[in-house]
Each structure stands twice: as C-alpha cells, then as structure tokens.
PDB file of C-alpha atoms in Angstrom:
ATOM      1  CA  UNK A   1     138.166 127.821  76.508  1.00 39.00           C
ATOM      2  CA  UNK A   2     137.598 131.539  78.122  1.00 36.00           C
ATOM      3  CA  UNK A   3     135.041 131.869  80.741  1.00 32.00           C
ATOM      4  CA  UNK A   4     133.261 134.831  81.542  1.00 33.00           C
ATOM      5  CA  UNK A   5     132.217 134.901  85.443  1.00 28.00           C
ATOM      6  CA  UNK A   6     128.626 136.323  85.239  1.00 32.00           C
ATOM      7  CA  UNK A   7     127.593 138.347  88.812  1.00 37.00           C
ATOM      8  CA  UNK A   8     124.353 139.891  89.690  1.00 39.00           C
ATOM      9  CA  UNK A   9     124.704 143.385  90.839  1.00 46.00           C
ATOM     10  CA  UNK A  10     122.839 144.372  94.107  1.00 50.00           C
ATOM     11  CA  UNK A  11     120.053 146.003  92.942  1.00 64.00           C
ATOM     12  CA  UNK A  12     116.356 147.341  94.200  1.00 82.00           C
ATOM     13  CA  UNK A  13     114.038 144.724  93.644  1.00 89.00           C
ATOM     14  CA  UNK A  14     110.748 146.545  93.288  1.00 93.00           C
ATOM     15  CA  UNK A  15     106.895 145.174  94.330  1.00 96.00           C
ATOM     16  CA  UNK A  16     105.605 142.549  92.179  1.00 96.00           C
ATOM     17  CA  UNK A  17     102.712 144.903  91.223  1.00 96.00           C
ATOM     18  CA  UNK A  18     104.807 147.335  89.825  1.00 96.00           C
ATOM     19  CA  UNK A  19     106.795 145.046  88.165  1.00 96.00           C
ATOM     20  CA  UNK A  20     104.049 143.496  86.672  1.00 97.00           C
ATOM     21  CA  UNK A  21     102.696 146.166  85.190  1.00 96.00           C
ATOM     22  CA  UNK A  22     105.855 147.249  83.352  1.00 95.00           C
ATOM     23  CA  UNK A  23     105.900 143.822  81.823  1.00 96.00           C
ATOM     24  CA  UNK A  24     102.483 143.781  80.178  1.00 96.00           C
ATOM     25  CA  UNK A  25     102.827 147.442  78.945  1.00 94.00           C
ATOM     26  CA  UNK A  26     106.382 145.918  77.169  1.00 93.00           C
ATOM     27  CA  UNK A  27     104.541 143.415  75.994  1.00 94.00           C
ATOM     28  CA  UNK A  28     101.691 145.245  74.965  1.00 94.00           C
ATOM     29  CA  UNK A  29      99.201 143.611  77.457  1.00 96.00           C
ATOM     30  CA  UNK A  30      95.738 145.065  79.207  1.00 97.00           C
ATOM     31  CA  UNK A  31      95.145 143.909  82.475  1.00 96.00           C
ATOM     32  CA  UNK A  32      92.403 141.508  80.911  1.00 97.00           C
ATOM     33  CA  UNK A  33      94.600 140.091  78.565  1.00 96.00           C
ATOM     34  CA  UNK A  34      97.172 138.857  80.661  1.00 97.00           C
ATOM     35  CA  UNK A  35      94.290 137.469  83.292  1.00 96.00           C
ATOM     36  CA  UNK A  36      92.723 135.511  80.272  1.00 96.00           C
ATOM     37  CA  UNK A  37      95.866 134.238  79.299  1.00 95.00           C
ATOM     38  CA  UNK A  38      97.006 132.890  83.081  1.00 95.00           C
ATOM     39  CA  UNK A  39      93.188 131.963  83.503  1.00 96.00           C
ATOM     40  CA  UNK A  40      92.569 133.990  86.454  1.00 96.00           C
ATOM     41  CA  UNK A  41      90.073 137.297  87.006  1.00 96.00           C
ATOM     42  CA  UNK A  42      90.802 140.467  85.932  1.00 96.00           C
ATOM     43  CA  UNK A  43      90.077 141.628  89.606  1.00 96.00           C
ATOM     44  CA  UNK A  44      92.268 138.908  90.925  1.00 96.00           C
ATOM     45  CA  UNK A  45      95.138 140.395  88.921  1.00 97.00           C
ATOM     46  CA  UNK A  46      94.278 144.113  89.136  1.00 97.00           C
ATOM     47  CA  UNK A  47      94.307 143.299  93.149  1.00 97.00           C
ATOM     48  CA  UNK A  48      97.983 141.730  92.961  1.00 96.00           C
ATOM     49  CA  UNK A  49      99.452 144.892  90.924  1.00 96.00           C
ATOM     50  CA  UNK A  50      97.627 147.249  93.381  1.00 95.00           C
ATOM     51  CA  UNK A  51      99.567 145.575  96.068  1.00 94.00           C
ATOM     52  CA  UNK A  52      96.046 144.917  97.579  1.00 95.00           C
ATOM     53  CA  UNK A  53      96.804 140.797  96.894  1.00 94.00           C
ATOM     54  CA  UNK A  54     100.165 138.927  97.528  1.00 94.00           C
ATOM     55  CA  UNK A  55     100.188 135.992  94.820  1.00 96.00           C
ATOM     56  CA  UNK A  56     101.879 132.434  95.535  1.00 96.00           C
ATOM     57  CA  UNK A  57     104.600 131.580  94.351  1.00 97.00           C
ATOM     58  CA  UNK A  58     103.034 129.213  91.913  1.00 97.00           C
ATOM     59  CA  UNK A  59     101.170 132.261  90.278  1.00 97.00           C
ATOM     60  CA  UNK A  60     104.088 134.434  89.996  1.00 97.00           C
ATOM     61  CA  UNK A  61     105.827 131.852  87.935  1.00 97.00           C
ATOM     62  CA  UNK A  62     102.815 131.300  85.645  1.00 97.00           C
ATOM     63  CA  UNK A  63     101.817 134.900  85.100  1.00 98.00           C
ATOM     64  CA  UNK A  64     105.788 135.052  84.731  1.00 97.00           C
ATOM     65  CA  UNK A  65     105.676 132.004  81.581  1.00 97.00           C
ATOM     66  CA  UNK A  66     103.025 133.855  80.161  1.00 97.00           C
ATOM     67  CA  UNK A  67     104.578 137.049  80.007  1.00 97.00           C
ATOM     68  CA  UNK A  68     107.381 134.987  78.561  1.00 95.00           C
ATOM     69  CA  UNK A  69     109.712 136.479  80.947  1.00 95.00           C
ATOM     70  CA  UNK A  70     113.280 135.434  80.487  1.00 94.00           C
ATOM     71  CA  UNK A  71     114.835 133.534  83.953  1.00 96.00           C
ATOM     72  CA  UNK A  72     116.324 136.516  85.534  1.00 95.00           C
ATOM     73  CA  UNK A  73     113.295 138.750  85.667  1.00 95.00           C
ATOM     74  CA  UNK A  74     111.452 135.695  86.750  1.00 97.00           C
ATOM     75  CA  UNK A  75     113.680 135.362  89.700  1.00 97.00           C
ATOM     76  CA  UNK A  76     113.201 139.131  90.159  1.00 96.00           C
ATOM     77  CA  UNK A  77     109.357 138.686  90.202  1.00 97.00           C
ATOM     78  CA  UNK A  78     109.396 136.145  92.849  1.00 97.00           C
ATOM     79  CA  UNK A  79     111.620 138.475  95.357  1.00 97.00           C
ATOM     80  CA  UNK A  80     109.063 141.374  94.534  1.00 96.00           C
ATOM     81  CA  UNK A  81     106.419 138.864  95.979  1.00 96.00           C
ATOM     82  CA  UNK A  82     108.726 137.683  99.076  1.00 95.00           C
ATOM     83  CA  UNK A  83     109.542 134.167  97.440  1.00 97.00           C
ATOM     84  CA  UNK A  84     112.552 132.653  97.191  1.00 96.00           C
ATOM     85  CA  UNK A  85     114.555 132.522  93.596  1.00 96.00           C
ATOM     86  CA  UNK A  86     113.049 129.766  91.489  1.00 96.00           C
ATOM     87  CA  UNK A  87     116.223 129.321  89.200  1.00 96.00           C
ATOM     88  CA  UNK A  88     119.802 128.792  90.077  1.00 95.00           C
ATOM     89  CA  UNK A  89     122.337 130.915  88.851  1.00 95.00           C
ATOM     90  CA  UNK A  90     125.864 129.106  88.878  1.00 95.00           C
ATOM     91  CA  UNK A  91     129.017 130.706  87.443  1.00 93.00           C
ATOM     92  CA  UNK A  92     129.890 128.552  84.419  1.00 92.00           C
ATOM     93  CA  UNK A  93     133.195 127.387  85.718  1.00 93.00           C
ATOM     94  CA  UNK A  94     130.994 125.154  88.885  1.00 94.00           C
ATOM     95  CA  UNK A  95     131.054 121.980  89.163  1.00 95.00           C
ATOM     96  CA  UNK A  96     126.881 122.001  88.266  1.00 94.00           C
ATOM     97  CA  UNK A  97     127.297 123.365  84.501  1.00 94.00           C
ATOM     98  CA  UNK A  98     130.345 120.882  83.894  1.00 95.00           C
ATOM     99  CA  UNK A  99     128.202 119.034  81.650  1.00 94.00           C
ATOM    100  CA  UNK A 100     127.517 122.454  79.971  1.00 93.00           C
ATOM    101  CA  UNK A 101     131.214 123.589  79.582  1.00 94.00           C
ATOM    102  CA  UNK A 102     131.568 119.686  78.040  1.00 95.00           C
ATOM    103  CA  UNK A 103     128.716 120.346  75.429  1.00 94.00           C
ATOM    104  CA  UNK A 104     130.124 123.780  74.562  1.00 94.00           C
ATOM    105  CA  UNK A 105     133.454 122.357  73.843  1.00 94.00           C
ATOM    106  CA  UNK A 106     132.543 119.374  71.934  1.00 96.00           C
ATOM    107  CA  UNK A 107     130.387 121.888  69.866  1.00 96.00           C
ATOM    108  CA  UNK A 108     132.742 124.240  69.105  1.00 96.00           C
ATOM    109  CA  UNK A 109     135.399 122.097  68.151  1.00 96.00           C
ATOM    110  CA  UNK A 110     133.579 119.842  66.242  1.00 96.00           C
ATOM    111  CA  UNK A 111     132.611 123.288  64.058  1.00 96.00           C
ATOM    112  CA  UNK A 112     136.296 123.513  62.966  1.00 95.00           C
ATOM    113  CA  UNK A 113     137.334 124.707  60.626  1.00 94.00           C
ATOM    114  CA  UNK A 114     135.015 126.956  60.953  1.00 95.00           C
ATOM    115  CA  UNK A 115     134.728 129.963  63.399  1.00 96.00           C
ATOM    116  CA  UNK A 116     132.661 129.245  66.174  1.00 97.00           C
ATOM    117  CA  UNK A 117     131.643 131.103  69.334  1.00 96.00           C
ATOM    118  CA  UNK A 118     129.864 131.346  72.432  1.00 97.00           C
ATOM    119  CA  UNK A 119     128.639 134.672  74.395  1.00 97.00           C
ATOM    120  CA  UNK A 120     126.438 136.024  77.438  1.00 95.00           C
ATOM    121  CA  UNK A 121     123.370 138.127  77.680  1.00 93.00           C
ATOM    122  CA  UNK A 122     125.336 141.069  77.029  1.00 94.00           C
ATOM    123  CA  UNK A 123     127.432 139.811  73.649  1.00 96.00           C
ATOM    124  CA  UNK A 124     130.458 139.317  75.879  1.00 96.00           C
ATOM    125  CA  UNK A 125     133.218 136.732  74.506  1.00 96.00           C
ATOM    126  CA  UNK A 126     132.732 133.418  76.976  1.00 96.00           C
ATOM    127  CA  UNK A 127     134.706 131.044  74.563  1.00 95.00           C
ATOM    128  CA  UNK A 128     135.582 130.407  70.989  1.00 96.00           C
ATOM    129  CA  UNK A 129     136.965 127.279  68.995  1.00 96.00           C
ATOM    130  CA  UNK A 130     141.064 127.808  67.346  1.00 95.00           C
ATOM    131  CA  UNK A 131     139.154 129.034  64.084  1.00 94.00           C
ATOM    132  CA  UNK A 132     138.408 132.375  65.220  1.00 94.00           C
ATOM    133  CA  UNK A 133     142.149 133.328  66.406  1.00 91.00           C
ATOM    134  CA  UNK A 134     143.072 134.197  62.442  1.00 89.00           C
ATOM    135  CA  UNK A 135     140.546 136.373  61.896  1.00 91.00           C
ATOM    136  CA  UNK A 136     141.192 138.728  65.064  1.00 92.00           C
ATOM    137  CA  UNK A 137     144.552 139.182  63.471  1.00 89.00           C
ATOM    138  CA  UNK A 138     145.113 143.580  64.180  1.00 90.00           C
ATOM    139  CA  UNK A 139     142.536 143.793  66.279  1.00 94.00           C
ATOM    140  CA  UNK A 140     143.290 146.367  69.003  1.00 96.00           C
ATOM    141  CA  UNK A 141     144.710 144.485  72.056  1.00 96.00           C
ATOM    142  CA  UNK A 142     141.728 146.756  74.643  1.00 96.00           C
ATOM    143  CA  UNK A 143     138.944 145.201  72.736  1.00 96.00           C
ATOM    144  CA  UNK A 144     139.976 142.016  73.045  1.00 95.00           C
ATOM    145  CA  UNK A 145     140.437 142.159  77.074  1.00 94.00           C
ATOM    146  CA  UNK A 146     138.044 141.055  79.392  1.00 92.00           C
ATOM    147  CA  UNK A 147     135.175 141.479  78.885  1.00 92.00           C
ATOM    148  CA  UNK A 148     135.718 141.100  75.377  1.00 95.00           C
ATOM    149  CA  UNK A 149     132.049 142.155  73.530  1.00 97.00           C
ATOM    150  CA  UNK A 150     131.833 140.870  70.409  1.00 96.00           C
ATOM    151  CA  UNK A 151     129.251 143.436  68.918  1.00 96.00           C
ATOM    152  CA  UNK A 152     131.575 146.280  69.656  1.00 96.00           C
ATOM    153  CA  UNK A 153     134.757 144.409  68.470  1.00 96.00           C
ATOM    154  CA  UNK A 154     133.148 143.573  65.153  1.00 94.00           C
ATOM    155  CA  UNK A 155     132.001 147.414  64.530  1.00 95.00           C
ATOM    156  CA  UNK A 156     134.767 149.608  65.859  1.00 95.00           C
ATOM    157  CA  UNK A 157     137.381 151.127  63.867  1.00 95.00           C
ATOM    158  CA  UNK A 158     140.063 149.501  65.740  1.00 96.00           C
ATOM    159  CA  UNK A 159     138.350 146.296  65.465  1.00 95.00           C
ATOM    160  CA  UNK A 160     137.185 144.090  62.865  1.00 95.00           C
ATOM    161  CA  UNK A 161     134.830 147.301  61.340  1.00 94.00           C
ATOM    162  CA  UNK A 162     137.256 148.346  58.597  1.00 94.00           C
ATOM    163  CA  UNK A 163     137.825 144.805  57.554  1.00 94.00           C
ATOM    164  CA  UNK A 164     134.367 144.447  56.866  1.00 94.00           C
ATOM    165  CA  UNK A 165     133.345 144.543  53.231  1.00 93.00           C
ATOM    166  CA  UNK A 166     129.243 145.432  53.215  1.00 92.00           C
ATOM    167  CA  UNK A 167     130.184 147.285  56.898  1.00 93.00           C
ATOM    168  CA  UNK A 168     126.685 149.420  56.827  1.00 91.00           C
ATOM    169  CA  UNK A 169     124.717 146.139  56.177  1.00 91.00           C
ATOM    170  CA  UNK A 170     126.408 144.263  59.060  1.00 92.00           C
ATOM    171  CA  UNK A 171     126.001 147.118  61.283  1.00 93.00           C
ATOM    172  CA  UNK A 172     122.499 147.823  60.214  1.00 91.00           C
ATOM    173  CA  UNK A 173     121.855 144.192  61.050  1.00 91.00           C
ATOM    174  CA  UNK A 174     123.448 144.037  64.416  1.00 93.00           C
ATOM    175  CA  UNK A 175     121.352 147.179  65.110  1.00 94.00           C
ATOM    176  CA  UNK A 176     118.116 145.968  64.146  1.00 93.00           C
ATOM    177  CA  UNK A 177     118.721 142.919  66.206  1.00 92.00           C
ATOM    178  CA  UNK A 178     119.800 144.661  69.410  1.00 95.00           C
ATOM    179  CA  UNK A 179     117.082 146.380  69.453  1.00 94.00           C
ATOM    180  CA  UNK A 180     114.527 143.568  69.469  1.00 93.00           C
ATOM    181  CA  UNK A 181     116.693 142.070  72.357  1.00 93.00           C
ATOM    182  CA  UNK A 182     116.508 145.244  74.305  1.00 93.00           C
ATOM    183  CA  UNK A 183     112.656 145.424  73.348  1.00 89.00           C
ATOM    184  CA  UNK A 184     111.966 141.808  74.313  1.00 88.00           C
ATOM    185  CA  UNK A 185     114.099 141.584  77.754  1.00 89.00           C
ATOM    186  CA  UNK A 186     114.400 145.299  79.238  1.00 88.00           C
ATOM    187  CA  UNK A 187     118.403 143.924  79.917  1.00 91.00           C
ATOM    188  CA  UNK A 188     120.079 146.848  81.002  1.00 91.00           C
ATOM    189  CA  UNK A 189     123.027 145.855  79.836  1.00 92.00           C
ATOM    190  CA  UNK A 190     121.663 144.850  76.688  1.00 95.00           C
ATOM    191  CA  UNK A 191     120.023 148.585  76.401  1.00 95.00           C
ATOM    192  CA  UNK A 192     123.398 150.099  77.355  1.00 95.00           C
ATOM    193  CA  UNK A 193     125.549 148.095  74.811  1.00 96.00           C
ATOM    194  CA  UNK A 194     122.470 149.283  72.203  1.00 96.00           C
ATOM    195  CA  UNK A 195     123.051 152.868  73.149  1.00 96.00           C
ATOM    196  CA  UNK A 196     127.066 152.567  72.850  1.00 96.00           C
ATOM    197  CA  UNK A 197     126.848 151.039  69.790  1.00 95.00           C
ATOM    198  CA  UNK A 198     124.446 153.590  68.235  1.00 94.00           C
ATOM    199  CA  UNK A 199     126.591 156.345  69.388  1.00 93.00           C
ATOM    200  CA  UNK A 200     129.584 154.879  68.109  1.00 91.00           C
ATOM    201  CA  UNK A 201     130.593 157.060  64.405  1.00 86.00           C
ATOM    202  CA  UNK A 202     129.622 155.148  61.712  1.00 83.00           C
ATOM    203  CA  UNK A 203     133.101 153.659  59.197  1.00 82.00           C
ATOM    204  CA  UNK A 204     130.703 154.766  56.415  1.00 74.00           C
ATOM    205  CA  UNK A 205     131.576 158.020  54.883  1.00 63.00           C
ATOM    206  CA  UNK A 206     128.212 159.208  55.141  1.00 58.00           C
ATOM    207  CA  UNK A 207     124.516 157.944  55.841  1.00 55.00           C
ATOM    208  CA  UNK A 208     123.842 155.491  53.279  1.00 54.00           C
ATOM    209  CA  UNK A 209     119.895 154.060  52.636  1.00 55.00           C
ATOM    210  CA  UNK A 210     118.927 150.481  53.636  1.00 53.00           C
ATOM    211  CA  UNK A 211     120.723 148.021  51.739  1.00 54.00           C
ATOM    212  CA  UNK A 212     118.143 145.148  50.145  1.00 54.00           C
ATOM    213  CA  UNK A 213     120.234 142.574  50.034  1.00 52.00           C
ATOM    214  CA  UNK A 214     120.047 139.578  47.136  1.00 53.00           C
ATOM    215  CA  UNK A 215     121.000 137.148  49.746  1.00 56.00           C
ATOM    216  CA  UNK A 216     118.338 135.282  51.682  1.00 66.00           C
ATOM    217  CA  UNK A 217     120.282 136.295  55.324  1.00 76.00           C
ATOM    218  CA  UNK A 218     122.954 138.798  55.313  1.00 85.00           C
ATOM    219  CA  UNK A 219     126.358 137.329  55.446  1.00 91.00           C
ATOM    220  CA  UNK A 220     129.550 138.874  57.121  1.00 93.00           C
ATOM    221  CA  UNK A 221     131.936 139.387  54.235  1.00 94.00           C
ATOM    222  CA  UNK A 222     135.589 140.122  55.751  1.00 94.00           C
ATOM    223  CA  UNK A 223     138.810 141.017  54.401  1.00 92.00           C
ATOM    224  CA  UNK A 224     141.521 138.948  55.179  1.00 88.00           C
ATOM    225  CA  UNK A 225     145.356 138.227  54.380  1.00 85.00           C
ATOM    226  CA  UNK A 226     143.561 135.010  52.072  1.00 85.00           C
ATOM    227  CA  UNK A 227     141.258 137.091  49.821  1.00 88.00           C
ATOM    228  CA  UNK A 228     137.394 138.109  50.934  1.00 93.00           C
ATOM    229  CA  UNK A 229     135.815 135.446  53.322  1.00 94.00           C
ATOM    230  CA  UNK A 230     131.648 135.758  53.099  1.00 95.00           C
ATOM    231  CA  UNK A 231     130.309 134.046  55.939  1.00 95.00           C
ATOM    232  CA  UNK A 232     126.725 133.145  56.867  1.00 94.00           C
ATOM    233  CA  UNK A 233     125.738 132.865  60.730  1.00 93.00           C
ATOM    234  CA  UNK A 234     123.687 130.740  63.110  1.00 94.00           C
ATOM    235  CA  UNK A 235     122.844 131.001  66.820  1.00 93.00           C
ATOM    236  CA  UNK A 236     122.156 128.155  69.334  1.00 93.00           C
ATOM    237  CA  UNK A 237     120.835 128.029  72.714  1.00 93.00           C
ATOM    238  CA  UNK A 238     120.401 125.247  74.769  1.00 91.00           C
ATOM    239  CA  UNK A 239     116.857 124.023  75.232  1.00 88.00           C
ATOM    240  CA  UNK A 240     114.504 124.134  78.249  1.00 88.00           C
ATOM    241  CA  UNK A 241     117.622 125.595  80.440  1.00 92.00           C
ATOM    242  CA  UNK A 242     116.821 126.400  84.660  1.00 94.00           C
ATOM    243  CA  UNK A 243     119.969 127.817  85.293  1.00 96.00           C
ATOM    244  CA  UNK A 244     119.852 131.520  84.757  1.00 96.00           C
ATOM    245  CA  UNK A 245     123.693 131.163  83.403  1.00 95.00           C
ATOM    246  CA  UNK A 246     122.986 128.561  80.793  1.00 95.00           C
ATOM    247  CA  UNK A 247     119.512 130.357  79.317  1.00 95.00           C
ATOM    248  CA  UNK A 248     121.902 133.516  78.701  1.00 95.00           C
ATOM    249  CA  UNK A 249     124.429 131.693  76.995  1.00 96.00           C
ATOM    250  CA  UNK A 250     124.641 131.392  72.830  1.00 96.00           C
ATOM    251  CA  UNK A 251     126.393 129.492  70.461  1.00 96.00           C
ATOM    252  CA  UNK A 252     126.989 131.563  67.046  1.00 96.00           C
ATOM    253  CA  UNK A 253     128.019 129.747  64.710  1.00 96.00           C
ATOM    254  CA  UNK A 254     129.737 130.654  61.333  1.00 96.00           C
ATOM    255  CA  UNK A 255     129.568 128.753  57.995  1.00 95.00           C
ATOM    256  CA  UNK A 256     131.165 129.933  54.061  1.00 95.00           C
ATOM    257  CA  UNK A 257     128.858 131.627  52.622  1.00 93.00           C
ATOM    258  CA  UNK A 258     130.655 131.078  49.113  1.00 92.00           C
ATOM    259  CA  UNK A 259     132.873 128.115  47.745  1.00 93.00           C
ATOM    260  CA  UNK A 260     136.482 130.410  47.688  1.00 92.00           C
ATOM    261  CA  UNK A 261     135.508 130.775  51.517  1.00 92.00           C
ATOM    262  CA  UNK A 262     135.020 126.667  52.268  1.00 92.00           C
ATOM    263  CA  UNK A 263     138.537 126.310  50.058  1.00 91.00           C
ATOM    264  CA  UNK A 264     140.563 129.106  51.593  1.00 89.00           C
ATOM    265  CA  UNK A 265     139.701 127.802  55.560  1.00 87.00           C
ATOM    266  CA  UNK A 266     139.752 124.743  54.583  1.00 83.00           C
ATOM    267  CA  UNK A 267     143.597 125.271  54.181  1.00 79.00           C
TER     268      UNK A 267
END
C-alpha cells in the first residue's frame, strides 16, 4: 500500500465575513438566502460578514453545513471567527485512521482482478491493489514518483495518453469533471491541477467536436500487450467522515466494460 502524507501549508486565514461572502457568491447565494436557509435574520448575517458580529462557534459550523462546505474550509471558517478547528486532520499512516488504512486494503484487494485505486483531494496516487501494476507498463518513471497524480499520468504523452483508444473522450471527461470539483470546493490545488491539465497539448491531431457517446457512462478503453481493455469506473468515499484526511480520500474503482476485457484479466 503507498501512502501519501497530506500537510496543510501555512496560509492567511482571512475574517469569517469575508470568507463568507466568497462562499455564497460560489454558491450562488444572496445574503437572504443563506439566512433563510440557517434560520437566522438577514441582519444577523449581514452583521457577521461586516465584521460588525462575531458568530459562535455553533453558527459557523451550521452556516458552514449549509453552504455545504467541504471539512477543510470548515476548519478555515472557524479560525476566521477565532475558534478552534472542529475536525481533525491525521496523516493516514496514524495510529487514528488504522481502521481506515484496514478498510482501504480489504477493499482494494477484494476488487482483484480488477484495477482498483485510491487518491487525495488533489488526484494524487495514495494506494492501489496488484491489478493496476500491468497496466502502468512504459509509463515514464517521473510520473510515477511521488506524488504520483493520476489525472496527469492518464493524459500525458509519456503516460498512459497514447495508449488510450477514445483519448479526446477520456480527456474531455476528466475535464468536465475537474472543473465541477474546482467549481464546488475553490481547492487550489484542485484549480491548479485543472489549469495544468488544460494547458497540457492535446494527443489529438487537432480539435475534434464533442463525442456523444452510445454508452450510458464513458468507459476508458486502453491498449494493452492483451488486445483493447474497455473499462467502466466507479468512485467511493467513505460516509459521514470528521477527519479532514479521510473526507478527501476516494476509492475509484474499475470494472470490464466488455466480456474480452473480464476474460483477458481474468487470466
């Protein structure tokens, strides 16, 4: 199993006001809005984003749930308030997540023999089950050091990208689905791997329109040394996590698209 040791960077933690309001305006929120929604007054909330009102901690947190704020920024609200972090934030390898790594391990090698993986916030490679080994075969030795991103591994031209069969599906997929992470958490890493992935050039000899697939999800279909292997993915998360480390983990999960696929890794 590879670990990934998450750390949180020192950065300026701004007022809880101004934080505030940047959330609501992501999420598309007028001041009333959000009040109705944490059942409070309008003035009561315009005087806590003017600075004018410090709120509890027990407000923070619920105007925090209701701007469905993911654990991090929640722990970043409470400091712009002068509270205390709410949620712990353990590296994956303490003792506290052991019953975490356990899970992980029990689900990824019970998804043999099948690829199966499990990343970070940021797409970064935190472990993977014996299945995925094979098809990494000539993969550039630099993308597969630490931190190993996934996302950029499977779209780079010394990576998986040229492998890939329906390439300017996949990557139009990945895209699409970066962006709605980067529009739903305001990560900055997420928003920086986005912007290095868009940037990357294209394996596609020139722009090609949208591809409407026939498939009902878009599968990964991948070249190997056994013939063309189709998968179809799925992604886990644990449920109700209050560890900042464990509600930024996922579990992505690959299964044969096609019967040659379930035959040939099968073998």
């Amino acid at each position: 199993m590879q670990h990934v040791i998450q750390q949180t960077a020192n950065q300026t933690i701004q007022p809880v006001g101004e934080q505030l309001r940047h959330w609501r305006a992501r999420r598309r929120l007028s001041q009333l809005d959000l009040a109705m929604e944490a059942g409070i007054s309008q003035r009561h909330l315009s005087f806590v984003e003017s600075g004018r009102s410090r709120p509890g901690r027990d407000m923070v947190l619920l105007l925090a749930e209701r701007l469905e704020l993911p654990l991090r920024e929640r722990n970043r609200l409470l400091l712009g308030a002068g509270h205390a972090p709410h949620f712990a934030e353990h590296a994956l390898e303490d003792e506290a997540l052991a019953d975490v790594r356990a899970a992980m391990l029990l689900i990824l090698k019970g998804h043999e023999p099948f690829p199966a993986l499990v990343v970070d916030r940021a797409w970064n490679l935190v472990a993977h089950n014996d299945a995925v080994g094979p098809l990494l075969v000539g993969v550039a030795p630099w993308l597969l050091a630490r931190p190993c991103n996934v996302l950029k591994l499977s779209l780079h031209r010394e990576g998986l990208g040229p492998r890939i069969v329906n390439y300017g599906e996949w990557r139009a997929h990945i895209l699409s689905r970066l962006r709605h992470e980067a529009k739903a958490t305001g990560d900055a890493a997420i928003e920086a791997l986005l912007a290095e992935l868009e940037a990357m050039p294209s394996l596609e000899p020139r722009r090609q329109p949208p591809v409407v697939s026939a498939s009902p999800v878009v599968p990964l279909k991948l070249r190997s040394e056994v013939g063309e292997l189709s998968f179809l993915s799925t992604t886990t998360v644990f449920g109700t996590p209050q560890d900042v480390t464990l509600s930024e983990l996922a579990i992505e999960a690959f299964y044969p698209a096609d019967a040659a696929t379930r035959a040939a890794l099968g073998r």
